[in-house]
Coordinates of C-alpha atoms in Angstrom, one line a residue:
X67 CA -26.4 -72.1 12.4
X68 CA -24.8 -72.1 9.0
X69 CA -22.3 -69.0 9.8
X70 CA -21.4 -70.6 13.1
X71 CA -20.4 -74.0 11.1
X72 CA -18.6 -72.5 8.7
X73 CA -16.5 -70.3 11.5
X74 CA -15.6 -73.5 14.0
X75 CA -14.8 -75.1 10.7
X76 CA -12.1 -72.2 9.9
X77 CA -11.0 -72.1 13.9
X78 CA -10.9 -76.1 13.9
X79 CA -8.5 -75.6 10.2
X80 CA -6.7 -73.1 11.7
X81 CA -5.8 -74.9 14.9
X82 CA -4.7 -77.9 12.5
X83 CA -7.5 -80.4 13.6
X84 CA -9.6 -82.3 11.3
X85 CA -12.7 -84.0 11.0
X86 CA -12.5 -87.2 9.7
X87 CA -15.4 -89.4 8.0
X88 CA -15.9 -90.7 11.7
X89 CA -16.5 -87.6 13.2
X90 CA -18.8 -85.9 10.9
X91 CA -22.1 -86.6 12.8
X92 CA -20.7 -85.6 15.8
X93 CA -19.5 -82.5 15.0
X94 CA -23.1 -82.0 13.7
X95 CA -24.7 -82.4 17.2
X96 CA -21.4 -80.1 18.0
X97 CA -22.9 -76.9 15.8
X98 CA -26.2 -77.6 16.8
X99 CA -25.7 -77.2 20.1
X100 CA -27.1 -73.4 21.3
X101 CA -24.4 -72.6 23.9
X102 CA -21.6 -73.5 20.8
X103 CA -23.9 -70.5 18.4
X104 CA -23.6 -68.0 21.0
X105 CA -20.3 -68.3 22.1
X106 CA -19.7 -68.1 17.8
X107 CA -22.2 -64.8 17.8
X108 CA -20.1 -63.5 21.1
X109 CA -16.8 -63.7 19.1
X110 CA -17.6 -62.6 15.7
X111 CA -18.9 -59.2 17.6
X112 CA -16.3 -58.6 19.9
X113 CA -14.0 -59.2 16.7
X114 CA -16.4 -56.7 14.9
X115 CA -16.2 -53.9 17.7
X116 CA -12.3 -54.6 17.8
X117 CA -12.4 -53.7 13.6
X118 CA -14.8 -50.9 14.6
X119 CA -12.5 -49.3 17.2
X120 CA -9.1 -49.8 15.6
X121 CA -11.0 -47.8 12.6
X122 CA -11.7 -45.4 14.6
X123 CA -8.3 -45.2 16.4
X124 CA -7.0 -44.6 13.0
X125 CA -8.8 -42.6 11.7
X126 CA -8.4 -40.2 14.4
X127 CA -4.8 -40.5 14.2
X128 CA -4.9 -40.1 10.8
X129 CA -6.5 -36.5 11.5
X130 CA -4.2 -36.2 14.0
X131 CA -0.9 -36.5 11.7
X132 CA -2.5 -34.9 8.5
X133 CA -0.7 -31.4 7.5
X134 CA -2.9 -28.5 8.0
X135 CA -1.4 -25.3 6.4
X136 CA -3.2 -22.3 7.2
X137 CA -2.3 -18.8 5.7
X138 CA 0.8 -16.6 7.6
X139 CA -1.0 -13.8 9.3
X140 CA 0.7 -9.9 10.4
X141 CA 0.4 -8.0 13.7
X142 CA -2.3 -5.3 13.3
X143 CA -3.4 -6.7 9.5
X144 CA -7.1 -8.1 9.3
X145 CA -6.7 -11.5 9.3
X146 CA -9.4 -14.3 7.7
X147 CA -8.9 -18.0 6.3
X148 CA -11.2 -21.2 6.6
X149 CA -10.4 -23.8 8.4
X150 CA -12.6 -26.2 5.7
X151 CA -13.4 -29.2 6.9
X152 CA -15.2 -30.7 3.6
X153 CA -11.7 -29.5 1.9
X154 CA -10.0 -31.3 4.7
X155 CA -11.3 -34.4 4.2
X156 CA -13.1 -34.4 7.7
X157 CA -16.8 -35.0 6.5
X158 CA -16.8 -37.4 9.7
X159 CA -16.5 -34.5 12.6
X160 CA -19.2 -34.2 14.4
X161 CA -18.2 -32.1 16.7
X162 CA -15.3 -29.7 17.1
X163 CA -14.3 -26.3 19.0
X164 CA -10.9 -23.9 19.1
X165 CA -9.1 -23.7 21.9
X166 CA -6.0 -20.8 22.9
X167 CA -6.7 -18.1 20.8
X168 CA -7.0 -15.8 23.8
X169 CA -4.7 -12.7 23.5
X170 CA -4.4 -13.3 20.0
X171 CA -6.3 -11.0 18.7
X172 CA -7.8 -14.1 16.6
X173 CA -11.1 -15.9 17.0
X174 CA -13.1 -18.8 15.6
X175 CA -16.7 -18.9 14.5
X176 CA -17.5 -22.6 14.8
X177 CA -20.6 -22.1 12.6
X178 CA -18.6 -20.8 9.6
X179 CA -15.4 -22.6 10.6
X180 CA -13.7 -19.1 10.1
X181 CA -10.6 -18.0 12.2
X182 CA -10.9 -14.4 11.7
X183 CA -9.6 -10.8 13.5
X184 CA -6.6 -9.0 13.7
X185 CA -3.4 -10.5 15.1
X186 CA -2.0 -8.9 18.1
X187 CA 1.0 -10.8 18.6
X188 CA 3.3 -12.5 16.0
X189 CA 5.3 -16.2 16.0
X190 CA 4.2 -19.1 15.7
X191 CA 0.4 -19.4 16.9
X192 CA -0.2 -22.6 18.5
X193 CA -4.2 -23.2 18.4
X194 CA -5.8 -26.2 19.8
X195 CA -8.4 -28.1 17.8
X196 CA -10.6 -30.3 20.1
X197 CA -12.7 -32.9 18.2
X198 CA -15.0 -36.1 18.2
X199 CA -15.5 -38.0 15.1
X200 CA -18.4 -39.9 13.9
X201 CA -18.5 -43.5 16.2
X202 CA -17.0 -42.2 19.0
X203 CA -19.5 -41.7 22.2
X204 CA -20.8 -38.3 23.1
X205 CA -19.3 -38.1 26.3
X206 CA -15.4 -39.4 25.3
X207 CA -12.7 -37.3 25.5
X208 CA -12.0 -34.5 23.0
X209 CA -9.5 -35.6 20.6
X210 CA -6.6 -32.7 20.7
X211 CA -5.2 -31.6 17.2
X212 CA -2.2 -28.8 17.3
X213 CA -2.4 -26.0 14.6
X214 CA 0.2 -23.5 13.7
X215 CA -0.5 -19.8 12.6
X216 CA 2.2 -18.4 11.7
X217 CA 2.0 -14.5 12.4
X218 CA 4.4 -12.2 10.8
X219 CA 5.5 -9.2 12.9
X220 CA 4.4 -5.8 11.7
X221 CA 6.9 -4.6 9.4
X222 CA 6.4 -0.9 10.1
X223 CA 7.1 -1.9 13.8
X224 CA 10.5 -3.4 12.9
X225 CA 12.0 0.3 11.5
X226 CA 13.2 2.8 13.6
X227 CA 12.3 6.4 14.0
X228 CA 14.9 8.1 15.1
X229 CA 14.8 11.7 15.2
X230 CA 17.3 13.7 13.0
X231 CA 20.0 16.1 14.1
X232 CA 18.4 19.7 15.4
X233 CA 22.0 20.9 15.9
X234 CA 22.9 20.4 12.2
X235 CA 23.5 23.4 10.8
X236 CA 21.0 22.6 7.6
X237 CA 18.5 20.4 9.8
X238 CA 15.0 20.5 9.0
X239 CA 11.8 19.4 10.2
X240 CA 10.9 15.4 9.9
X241 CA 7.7 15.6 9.2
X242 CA 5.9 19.2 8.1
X243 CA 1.7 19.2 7.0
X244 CA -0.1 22.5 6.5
X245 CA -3.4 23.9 4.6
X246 CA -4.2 27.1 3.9
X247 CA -5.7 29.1 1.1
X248 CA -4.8 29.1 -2.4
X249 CA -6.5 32.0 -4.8
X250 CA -10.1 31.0 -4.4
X251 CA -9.3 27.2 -3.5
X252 CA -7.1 25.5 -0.8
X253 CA -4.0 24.1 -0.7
X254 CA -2.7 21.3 1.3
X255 CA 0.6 19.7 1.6
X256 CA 2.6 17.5 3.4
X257 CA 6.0 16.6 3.6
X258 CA 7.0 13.3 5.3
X259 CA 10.9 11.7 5.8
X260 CA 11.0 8.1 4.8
X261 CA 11.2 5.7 6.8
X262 CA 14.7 4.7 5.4
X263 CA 16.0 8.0 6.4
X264 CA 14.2 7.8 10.4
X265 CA 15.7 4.3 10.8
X266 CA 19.1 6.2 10.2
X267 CA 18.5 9.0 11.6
X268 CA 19.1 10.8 9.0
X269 CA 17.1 13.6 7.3
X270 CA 14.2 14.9 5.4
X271 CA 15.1 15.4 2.1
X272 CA 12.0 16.4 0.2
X273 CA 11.1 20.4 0.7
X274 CA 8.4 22.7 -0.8
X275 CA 6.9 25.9 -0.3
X276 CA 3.7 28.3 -1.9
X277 CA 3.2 31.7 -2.5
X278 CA -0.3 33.7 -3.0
X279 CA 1.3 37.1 -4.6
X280 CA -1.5 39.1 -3.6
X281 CA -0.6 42.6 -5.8
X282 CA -0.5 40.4 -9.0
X283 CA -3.2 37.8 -8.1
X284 CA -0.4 34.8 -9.0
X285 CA 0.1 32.0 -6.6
X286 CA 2.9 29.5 -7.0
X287 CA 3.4 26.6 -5.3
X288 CA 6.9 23.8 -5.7
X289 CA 8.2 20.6 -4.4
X290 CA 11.7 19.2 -4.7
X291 CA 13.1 16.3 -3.7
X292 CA 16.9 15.7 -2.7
X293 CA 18.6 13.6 -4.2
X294 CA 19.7 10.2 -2.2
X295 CA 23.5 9.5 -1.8
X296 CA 24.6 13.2 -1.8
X297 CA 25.5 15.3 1.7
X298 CA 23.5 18.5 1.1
X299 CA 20.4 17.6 -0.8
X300 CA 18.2 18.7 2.1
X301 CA 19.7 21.8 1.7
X302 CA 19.7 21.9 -1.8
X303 CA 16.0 20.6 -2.0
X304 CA 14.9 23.9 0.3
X305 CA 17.2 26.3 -1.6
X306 CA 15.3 25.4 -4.9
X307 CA 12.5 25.9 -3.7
X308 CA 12.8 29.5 -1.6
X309 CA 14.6 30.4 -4.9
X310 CA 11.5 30.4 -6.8
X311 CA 9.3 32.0 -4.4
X312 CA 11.9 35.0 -4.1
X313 CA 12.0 35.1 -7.9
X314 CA 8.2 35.3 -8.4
X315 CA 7.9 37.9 -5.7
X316 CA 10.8 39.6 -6.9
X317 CA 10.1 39.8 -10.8
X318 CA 6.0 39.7 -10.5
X319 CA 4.5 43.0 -10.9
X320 CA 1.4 43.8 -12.0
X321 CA 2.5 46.7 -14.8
X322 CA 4.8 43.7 -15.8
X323 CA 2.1 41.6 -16.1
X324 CA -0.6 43.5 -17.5
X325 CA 0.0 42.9 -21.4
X326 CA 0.4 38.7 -20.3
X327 CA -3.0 39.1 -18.8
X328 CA -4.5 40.8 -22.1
X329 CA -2.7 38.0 -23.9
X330 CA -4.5 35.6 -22.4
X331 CA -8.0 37.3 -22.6
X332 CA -7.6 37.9 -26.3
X333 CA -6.4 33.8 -26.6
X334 CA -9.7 33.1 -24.7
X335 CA -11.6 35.2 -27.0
X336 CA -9.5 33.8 -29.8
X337 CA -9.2 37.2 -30.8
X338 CA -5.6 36.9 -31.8
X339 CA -3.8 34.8 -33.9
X340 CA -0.7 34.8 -32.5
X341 CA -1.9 34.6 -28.7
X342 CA -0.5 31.3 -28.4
X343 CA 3.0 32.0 -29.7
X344 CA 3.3 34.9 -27.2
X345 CA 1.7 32.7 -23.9
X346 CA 5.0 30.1 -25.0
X347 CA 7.2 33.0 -25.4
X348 CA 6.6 34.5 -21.6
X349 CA 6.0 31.2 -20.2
X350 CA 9.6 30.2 -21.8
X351 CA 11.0 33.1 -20.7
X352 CA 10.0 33.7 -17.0
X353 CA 9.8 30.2 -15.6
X354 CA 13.3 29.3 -17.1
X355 CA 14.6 32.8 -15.7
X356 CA 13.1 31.6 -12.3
X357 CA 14.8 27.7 -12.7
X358 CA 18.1 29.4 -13.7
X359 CA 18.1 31.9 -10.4
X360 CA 17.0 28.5 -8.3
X361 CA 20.2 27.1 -10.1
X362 CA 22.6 30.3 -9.7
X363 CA 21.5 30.4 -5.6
X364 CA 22.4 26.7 -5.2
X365 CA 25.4 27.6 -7.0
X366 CA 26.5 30.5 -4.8
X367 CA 25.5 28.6 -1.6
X368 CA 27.7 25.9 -2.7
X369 CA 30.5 28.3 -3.6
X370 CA 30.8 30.4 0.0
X371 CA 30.3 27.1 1.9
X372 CA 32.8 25.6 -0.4
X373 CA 30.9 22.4 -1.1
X374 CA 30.8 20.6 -4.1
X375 CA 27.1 21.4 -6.8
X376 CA 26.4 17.9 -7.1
X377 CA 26.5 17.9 -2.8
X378 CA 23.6 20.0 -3.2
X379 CA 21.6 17.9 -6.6
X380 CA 17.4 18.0 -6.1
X381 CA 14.9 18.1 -8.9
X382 CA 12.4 20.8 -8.8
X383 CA 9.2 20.8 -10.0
X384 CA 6.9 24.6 -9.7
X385 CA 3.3 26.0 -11.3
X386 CA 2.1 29.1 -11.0
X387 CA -1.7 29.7 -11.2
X388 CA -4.4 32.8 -11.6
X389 CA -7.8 33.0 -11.3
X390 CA -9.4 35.1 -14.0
X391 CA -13.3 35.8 -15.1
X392 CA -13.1 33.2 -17.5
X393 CA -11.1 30.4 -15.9
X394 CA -7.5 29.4 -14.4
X395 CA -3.7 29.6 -16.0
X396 CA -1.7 27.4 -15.0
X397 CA 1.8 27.4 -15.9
X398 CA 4.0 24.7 -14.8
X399 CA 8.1 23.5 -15.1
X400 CA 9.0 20.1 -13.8
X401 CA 13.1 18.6 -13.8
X402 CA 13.4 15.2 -12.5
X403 CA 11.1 12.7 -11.6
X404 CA 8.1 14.3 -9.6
X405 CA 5.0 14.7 -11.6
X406 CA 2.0 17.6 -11.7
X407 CA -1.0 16.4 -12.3
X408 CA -3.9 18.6 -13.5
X409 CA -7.7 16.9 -13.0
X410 CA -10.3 18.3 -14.6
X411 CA -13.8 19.3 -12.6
X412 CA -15.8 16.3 -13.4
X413 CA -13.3 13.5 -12.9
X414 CA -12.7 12.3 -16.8
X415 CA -9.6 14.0 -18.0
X416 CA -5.8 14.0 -16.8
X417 CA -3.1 16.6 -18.3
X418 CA 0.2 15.2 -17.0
X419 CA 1.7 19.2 -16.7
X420 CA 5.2 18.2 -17.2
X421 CA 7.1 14.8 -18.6
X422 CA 9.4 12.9 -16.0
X423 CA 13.1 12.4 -16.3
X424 CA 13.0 8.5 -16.2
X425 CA 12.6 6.9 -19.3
X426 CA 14.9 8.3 -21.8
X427 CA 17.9 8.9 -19.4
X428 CA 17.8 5.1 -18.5
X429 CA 16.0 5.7 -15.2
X430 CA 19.2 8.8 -14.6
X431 CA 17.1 11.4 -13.0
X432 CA 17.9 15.4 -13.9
X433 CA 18.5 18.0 -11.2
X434 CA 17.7 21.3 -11.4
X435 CA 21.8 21.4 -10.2
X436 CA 22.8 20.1 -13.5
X437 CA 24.0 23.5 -15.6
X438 CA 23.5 20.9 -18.9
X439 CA 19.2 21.1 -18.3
X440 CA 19.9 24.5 -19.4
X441 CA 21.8 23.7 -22.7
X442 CA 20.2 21.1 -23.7
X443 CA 17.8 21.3 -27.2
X444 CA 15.1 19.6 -25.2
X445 CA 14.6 22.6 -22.4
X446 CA 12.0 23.9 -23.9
X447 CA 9.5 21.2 -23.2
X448 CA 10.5 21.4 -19.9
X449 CA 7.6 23.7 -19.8
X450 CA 3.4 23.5 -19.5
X451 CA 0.5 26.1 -19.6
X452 CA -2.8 25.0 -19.5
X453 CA -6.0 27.6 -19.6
X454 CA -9.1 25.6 -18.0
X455 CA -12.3 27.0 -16.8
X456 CA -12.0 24.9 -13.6
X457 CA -10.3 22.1 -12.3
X458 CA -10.8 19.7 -9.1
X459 CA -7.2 19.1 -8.5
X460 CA -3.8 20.1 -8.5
X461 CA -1.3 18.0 -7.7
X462 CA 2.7 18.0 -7.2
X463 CA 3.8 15.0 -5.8
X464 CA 7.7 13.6 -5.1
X465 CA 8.3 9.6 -6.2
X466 CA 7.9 9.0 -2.6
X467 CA 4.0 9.1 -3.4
X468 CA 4.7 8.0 -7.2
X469 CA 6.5 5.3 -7.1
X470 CA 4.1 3.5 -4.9
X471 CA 0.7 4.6 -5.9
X472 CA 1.5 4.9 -9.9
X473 CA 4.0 2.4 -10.5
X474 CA 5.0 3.3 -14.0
X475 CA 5.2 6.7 -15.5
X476 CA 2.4 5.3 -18.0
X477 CA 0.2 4.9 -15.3
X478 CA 0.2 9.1 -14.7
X479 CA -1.5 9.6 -18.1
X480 CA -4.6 6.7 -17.0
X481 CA -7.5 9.2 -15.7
X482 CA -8.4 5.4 -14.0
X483 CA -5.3 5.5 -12.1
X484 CA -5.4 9.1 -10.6
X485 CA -9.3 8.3 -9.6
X486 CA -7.9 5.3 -8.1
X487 CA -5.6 7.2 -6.2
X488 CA -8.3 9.6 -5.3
X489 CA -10.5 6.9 -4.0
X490 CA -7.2 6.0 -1.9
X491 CA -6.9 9.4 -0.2
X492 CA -10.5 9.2 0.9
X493 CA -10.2 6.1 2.3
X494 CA -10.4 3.2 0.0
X495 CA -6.8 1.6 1.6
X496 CA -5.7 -1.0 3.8
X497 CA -4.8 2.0 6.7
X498 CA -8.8 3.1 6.2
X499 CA -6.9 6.6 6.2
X500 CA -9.6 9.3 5.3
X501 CA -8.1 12.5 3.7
X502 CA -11.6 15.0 3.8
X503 CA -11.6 17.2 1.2
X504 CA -14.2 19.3 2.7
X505 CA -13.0 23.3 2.4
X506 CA -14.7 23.2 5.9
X507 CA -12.4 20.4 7.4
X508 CA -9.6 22.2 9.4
X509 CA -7.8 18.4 9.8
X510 CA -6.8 18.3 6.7
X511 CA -3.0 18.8 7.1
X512 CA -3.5 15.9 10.0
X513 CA -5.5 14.0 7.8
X514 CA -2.9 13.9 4.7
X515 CA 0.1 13.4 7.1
X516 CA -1.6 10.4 8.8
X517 CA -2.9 9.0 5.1
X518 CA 1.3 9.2 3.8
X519 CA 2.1 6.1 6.3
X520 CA 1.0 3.8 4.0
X521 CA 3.1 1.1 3.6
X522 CA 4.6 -0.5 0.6
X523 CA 7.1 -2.8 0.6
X524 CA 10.5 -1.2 -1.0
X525 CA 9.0 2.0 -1.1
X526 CA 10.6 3.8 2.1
X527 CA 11.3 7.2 0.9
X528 CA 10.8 10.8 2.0
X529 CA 7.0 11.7 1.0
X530 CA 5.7 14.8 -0.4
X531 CA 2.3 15.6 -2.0
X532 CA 0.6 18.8 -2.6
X533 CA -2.6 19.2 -3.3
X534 CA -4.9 22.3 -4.7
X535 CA -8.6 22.0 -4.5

C-alpha cells in the first residue's frame, strides 16, 4: 500500500493537483481502497515490460548496427576465422545460425562459431546472421544481421598464359621437365616461363641441358638464365648452354684425363703434396676454356646474324661430376646470380659451389656475354671443386626459384634454409605439391613442374631447378 501511495502522490504532483490539510483523510480512504492498488500494480508493470522491451529493441539494434570485420578471404585459398561472440560483446545470444553460404565454398560450424573452407567465388560475400537474444520468446522471429566477407580473386587466375611464338625463328618450349639418370644417381629438372613472360606472350628465357660422357665416366649438367630486357636472351641462354656440352664432349677424353684421375686418387690418399695445386690448375684451366668457347659461340652467333652481344646477355652456371671408388668430384663455375648448392648425405652441411653476382656489383648481375669476366683479377674464384664421399643433393637453380624460396644470398649458406626448402619440395607448402624423390617414382619430371607454380607475390619469373639425387 505504501508504493501505490507514494506513486498517486507523484501522478497527483505531476498532474499539478494537491492535497490540501482538508483532503488528507480522504485521500487516505483513496489508497486504501483495493481497486486504486491494482490499477497502481497494473501500471507500474506494464511500464516495466515497456522498459523491458525497449531494452531489448535496443539492444538488438545495437547488434544490428555494431561493425563486424571479418578477415578478406581468396578463391581456392583455405579459408578460417571466428566469428567470436564473447569477443563481440554478444554474451546475451542464445541462439543464432548462418544463412547464404551456399555456393561459396564457405561454411559455418555453429558449435565452434568457425566459418571455415575454401572460397569458390570472390566479391563481396554477403552472409546472413539470424539470431535471438536473451528475453526475447522462443518462438519470435529471427533477428537478421548482414555480414560481409570480402573474397579476393585468385591472383594466379588474373594472369594470362598465352602461348609464345612457334614460328619465331629462336622459339622454344614454355614449359620443359625431364628425369633421367645421372652416373649412379638421377637427375631431374625443370624449366618453367614466368608467368610475366606467358601474360605477354613472350618467351622462356631460362635453358639448361646435361650430359653423361660415358667413355670418360664425366657427367655435366648447366642452367642459364636470359637476361630480362634484351631481344635474344632465349637464344643466348640455350647457346651457353649447348656450348658447354659440345666442349666437354669435344675436349673430354679419357687418355686426357687419366693423370687428373691419378691426381685425385693420390689427393685422396694424401699421397702428394702438391695434389691440390694441380686439381686448381686443371679445374682453372678446363672449365674457363669451356666458359670462354660458350662465350666465343655467342659471339659468332651474334656476328653472322648481325645482332648486337649484349642482345644475346645470360649468366651460366655448369658442374661436372665423377663417380670414383672413393667418392664424387665435383667441379663447378657459376657467372651471375643462380646458385649450386651441394648437400651433404645426412642433411647438416651446405657448400654454396659458387658465389653470386649480386652483392658487390650493387645487385648488377654478370653474364657469361661480358668479355670483362674474363679479365677480371677476380675470375679465378669463379671456380669450385669439392671431393665428397657422397652427397644427397645437387642443385642448380635460376633466381626464379631463388629469389622466392631463399630471399637473400645469406640465406644460401643456412643448412636450415635449404632443409626448409627441402621440406617444401616434398610437400610442406601452401599448393600441398609433393615432389617424390623416390629413384622408383617415374612422375618426377610432372611432379617438379607441377611443385614450380608456386606463387609468390613479385616473383613472376621464368623457373629453373635442377636437381641430382
Amino acid at each position: 500500500m505504501e508504493d501505490a501511495k507514494k506513486y498517486i502522490q507523484a501522478f497527483l504532483s505531476q498532474n499539478k493537483i494537491e492535497i490540501t490539510p482538508s483532503k488528507l483523510s480522504l485521500f487516505d480512504d483513496f489508497i486504501a481502497n483495493e481497486e486504486n492498488i491494482n490499477s497502481v500494480k497494473i501500471i507500474q508493470e506494464n511500464q516495466k515490460m515497456i522498459m523491458a522491451n525497449w531494452k531489448l529493441k535496443t539492444r538488438i539494434d545495437d547488434i544490428l548496427l555494431q561493425l563486424v570485420s571479418l578477415p578478406n578471404g581468396t578463391v581456392n585459398k583455405k579459408y578460417e576465422t571466428k566469428l567470436d561472440f564473447i569477443k563481440l560483446g554478444w554474451n546475451d545470444v542464445i541462439y543464432s545460425e548462418v544463412k547464404d553460404l551456399e555456393n561459396s565454398g564457405l561454411e559455418f560450424n555453429n558449435e565452434e562459431e568457425l566459418i571455415f573452407g575454401t572460397p569458390v567465388i570472390s566479391g563481396d560475400l554477403k552472409i546472413k546472421l539470424l539470431f535471438r537474444i536473451e528475453g526475447e520468446l522462443e518462438d519470435s522471429i529471427l533477428n537478421e544481421k548482414i555480414i560481409t566477407i570480402i573474397i579476393n580473386p585468385d591472383p594466379k587466375s588474373l594472369w594470362k598464359d598465352i602461348e609464345s611464338d612457334k614460328n619465331d625463328s629462336y622459339w622454344k618450349e614454355d614449359n620443359v621437365a625431364i628425369a633421367s639418370d645421372f652416373l649412379n644417381k638421377k637427375i631431374v629438372i625443370a624449366s618453367k616461363r614466368g608467368r610475366s613472360h606467358a601474360n605477354a606472350g613472350s618467351f622462356r628465357d631460362d635453358d639448361f641441358a646435361f650430359k653423361n660422357i660415358n667413355d670418360t665416366g664425366w657427367s655435366v649438367i648447366c642452367v642459364a638464365d636470359g637476361a630480362g630486357g634484351y631481344p635474344l636472351t632465349r637464344q643466348g641462354s640455350k647457346l651457353a648452354c649447348d656450348s658447354i656440352i659440345k666442349y666437354f664432349e669435344e675436349s673430354f677424353n679419357e687418355e686426357y684425363l687419366k693423370e687428373f684421375d691419378e691426381t685425385l686418387l693420390n689427393h685422396y690418399n694424401k699421397t702428394d703434396e702438391d695434389s691440390s695445386k694441380k686439381i686448381s690448375h686443371f679445374v682453372y684451366n678446363n672449365l674457363s676454356k669451356a666458359a670462354h668457347f660458350a662465350h666465343k659461340q655467342i659471339e659468332e652467333f651474334a656476328v653472322k646474324s648481325e645482332k648486337q652481344l649484349k642482345d644475346f646477355h645470360s649468366t651460366l652456371i655448369f658442374a661436372l661430376v665423377k663417380k670414383y671408388d672413393f667418392g664424387y668430384a665435383i667441379l663447378t663455375f657459376g657467372v651471375g646470380d643462380c646458385p649450386i648448392g651441394l648437400l651433404n648425405k645426412d642433411l647438416t652441411e651446405i657448400k654454396l659451389m659458387n658465389w653470386l653476382d649480386v652483392g658487390e656489383f650493387g645487385g648488377g648481375t654478370r653474364f657469361i656475354t661480358m668479355s670483362e669476366i674474363f679479365q677480371s683479377d677476380k675470375f679465378s674464384t669463379r671456380f669450385g671443386f669439392k671431393l665428397v664421399e657422397d652427397f644427397s643433393y645437387l642443385m642448380l637453380m635460376t633466381d626464379g626459384i631463388y629469389d622466392p624460396k631463399f630471399v637473400v644470398e645469406a640465406n644460401l649458406e643456412k643448412i636450415e634454409k635449404w632443409n626448409e626448402f627441402l621440406e617444401d619440395l616434398k610437400g610442406k607448402n601452401e599448393d600441398n605439391c609433393k615432389v617424390d624423390f623416390n629413384k622408383e617414382n617415374s612422375e618426377i619430371a610432372n611432379q617438379l613442374s607441377t611443385w614450380m607454380d608456386f606463387w609468390n607475390p613479385g616473383n613472376h619469373d621464368d623457373r629453373t631447378l635442377a636437381i641430382i639425387y
